[in-house]
Coordinates of C-alpha atoms in Angstrom, one line a residue:
X1 CA 100.4 110.1 81.1
X2 CA 98.7 108.8 84.2
X3 CA 95.0 109.9 84.4
X4 CA 93.8 108.1 87.5
X5 CA 92.7 105.0 85.7
X6 CA 94.9 102.7 87.7
X7 CA 93.4 103.8 91.0
X8 CA 89.9 103.5 89.5
X9 CA 90.7 100.1 88.1
X10 CA 91.9 98.8 91.4
X11 CA 88.8 100.3 93.2
X12 CA 86.6 98.5 90.7
X13 CA 88.5 95.2 91.1
X14 CA 88.5 95.4 94.9
X15 CA 85.4 97.2 96.0
X16 CA 86.0 96.2 99.6
X17 CA 89.2 98.2 99.7
X18 CA 89.9 101.9 99.6
X19 CA 92.3 103.5 97.1
X20 CA 93.9 106.9 97.0
X21 CA 95.8 108.2 94.0
X22 CA 98.4 110.9 94.7
X23 CA 100.0 113.4 92.4
X24 CA 101.1 117.0 92.5
X25 CA 99.2 117.8 89.2
X26 CA 95.5 117.5 89.5
X27 CA 95.1 117.4 85.7
X28 CA 96.8 114.0 85.8
X29 CA 94.0 112.3 87.7
X30 CA 91.1 114.4 86.6
X31 CA 89.7 111.7 84.3
X32 CA 89.9 109.1 87.1
X33 CA 88.3 111.4 89.6
X34 CA 85.5 112.3 87.1
X35 CA 84.8 108.6 86.5
X36 CA 84.7 107.9 90.2
X37 CA 82.2 110.6 90.8
X38 CA 80.0 109.7 87.9
X39 CA 79.9 106.1 89.0
X40 CA 79.4 106.9 92.7
X41 CA 82.6 105.0 93.6
X42 CA 83.1 105.5 97.4
X43 CA 86.3 103.5 97.6
X44 CA 88.6 105.7 95.5
X45 CA 89.8 109.2 96.1
X46 CA 92.6 111.5 94.8
X47 CA 95.0 113.6 96.7
X48 CA 96.8 116.6 95.1
X49 CA 100.1 117.1 97.0
X50 CA 103.8 116.9 96.8
X51 CA 104.8 113.3 97.4
X52 CA 107.4 114.5 100.0
X53 CA 104.4 115.4 102.2
X54 CA 102.6 112.0 102.0
X55 CA 103.4 111.0 105.5
X56 CA 101.4 114.0 106.8
X57 CA 98.2 112.6 105.3
X58 CA 98.1 109.2 106.9
X59 CA 98.2 108.0 110.5
X60 CA 100.7 105.5 111.8
X61 CA 99.9 101.9 110.6
X62 CA 96.9 103.2 108.5
X63 CA 97.9 101.9 105.1
X64 CA 97.9 98.2 104.0
X65 CA 99.5 98.5 100.6
X66 CA 101.3 101.2 98.6
X67 CA 101.3 101.0 94.8
X68 CA 104.0 102.9 93.0
X69 CA 103.1 102.7 89.3
X70 CA 105.4 103.8 86.5
X71 CA 107.1 106.6 88.4
X72 CA 109.7 108.8 86.7
X73 CA 112.9 106.8 87.2
X74 CA 115.0 110.0 87.8
X75 CA 118.0 108.5 86.0
X76 CA 120.4 111.5 86.6
X77 CA 122.6 111.0 89.7
X78 CA 121.7 114.4 91.1
X79 CA 118.0 113.4 91.0
X80 CA 118.6 110.2 93.0
X81 CA 116.8 111.5 96.1
X82 CA 113.7 112.1 94.0
X83 CA 113.2 108.4 93.1
X84 CA 110.1 107.2 94.8
X85 CA 112.0 104.1 95.9
X86 CA 114.9 106.1 97.4
X87 CA 115.6 105.1 101.1
X88 CA 114.3 108.4 102.3
X89 CA 110.9 107.7 100.6
X90 CA 110.9 104.0 101.8
X91 CA 111.4 105.3 105.4
X92 CA 108.7 107.8 104.9
X93 CA 106.3 105.0 103.8
X94 CA 107.2 102.9 106.8
X95 CA 105.6 105.6 109.1
X96 CA 102.1 104.8 107.8
X97 CA 102.4 101.4 106.3
X98 CA 101.1 98.7 108.6
X99 CA 103.5 96.0 109.9
X100 CA 103.4 93.3 107.2
X101 CA 102.1 95.9 104.7
X102 CA 103.2 95.6 101.1
X103 CA 104.9 98.1 98.7
X104 CA 104.2 97.3 95.0
X105 CA 106.4 98.8 92.3
X106 CA 105.4 98.6 88.7
X107 CA 107.9 100.1 86.3
X108 CA 109.0 99.8 82.6
X109 CA 112.4 101.2 83.6
X110 CA 115.1 98.6 83.8
X111 CA 117.2 101.2 85.5
X112 CA 114.7 101.9 88.3
X113 CA 113.9 98.2 88.7
X114 CA 117.6 97.4 89.1
X115 CA 118.2 100.3 91.5
X116 CA 115.3 99.3 93.7
X117 CA 116.0 95.6 93.6
X118 CA 119.6 96.2 94.6
X119 CA 118.7 98.4 97.5
X120 CA 116.0 96.1 98.8
X121 CA 118.3 93.0 98.6
X122 CA 121.0 95.0 100.4
X123 CA 118.6 95.7 103.2
X124 CA 117.5 92.0 103.5
X125 CA 113.9 93.0 102.8
X126 CA 111.5 90.2 101.8
X127 CA 110.6 90.3 98.1
X128 CA 107.4 88.8 96.7
X129 CA 106.9 88.0 93.0
X130 CA 109.8 90.1 91.8
X131 CA 111.0 90.6 88.4
X132 CA 109.4 90.1 85.1
X133 CA 110.9 92.0 82.2
X134 CA 108.6 91.9 79.1
X135 CA 106.5 94.9 78.2
X136 CA 103.4 92.8 78.7
X137 CA 104.4 92.4 82.4
X138 CA 106.5 95.4 83.3
X139 CA 109.1 95.0 86.0
X140 CA 107.3 94.5 89.3
X141 CA 108.7 94.4 92.8
X142 CA 106.7 93.6 96.0
X143 CA 108.3 94.0 99.4
X144 CA 106.7 93.5 102.8
X145 CA 107.1 96.1 105.6
X146 CA 108.9 94.6 108.6

């Protein structure tokens, strides 16, 4: 289960950048938030909200990068629209992602990786460092906002 450690880890690695972890369940990032407060980390925060509302929290062209880390792949067909890489979500991200901004996807789901890669290639989106398949390096896709 995600506990905010990825956002905290990025914030430690890149202290000159700001990071915001988002989840509907606050308990999922409680440990990360606690660590950030205890260590006076001013470049990491957590937002408890439905992901469908994410575009209401950021201004146009405000975000440099989006990291989607190990999301639920939503394998059932009727859950397609809930995939965080579904076209509806990608269009939502474009509202606040800067031109040239990057979307990172890290997943251990071959299904989600293939679905997302297929969609992006069909849209002629530029891919960076795509595709590794071992568990040491989970499937990763990077695409640039154009």
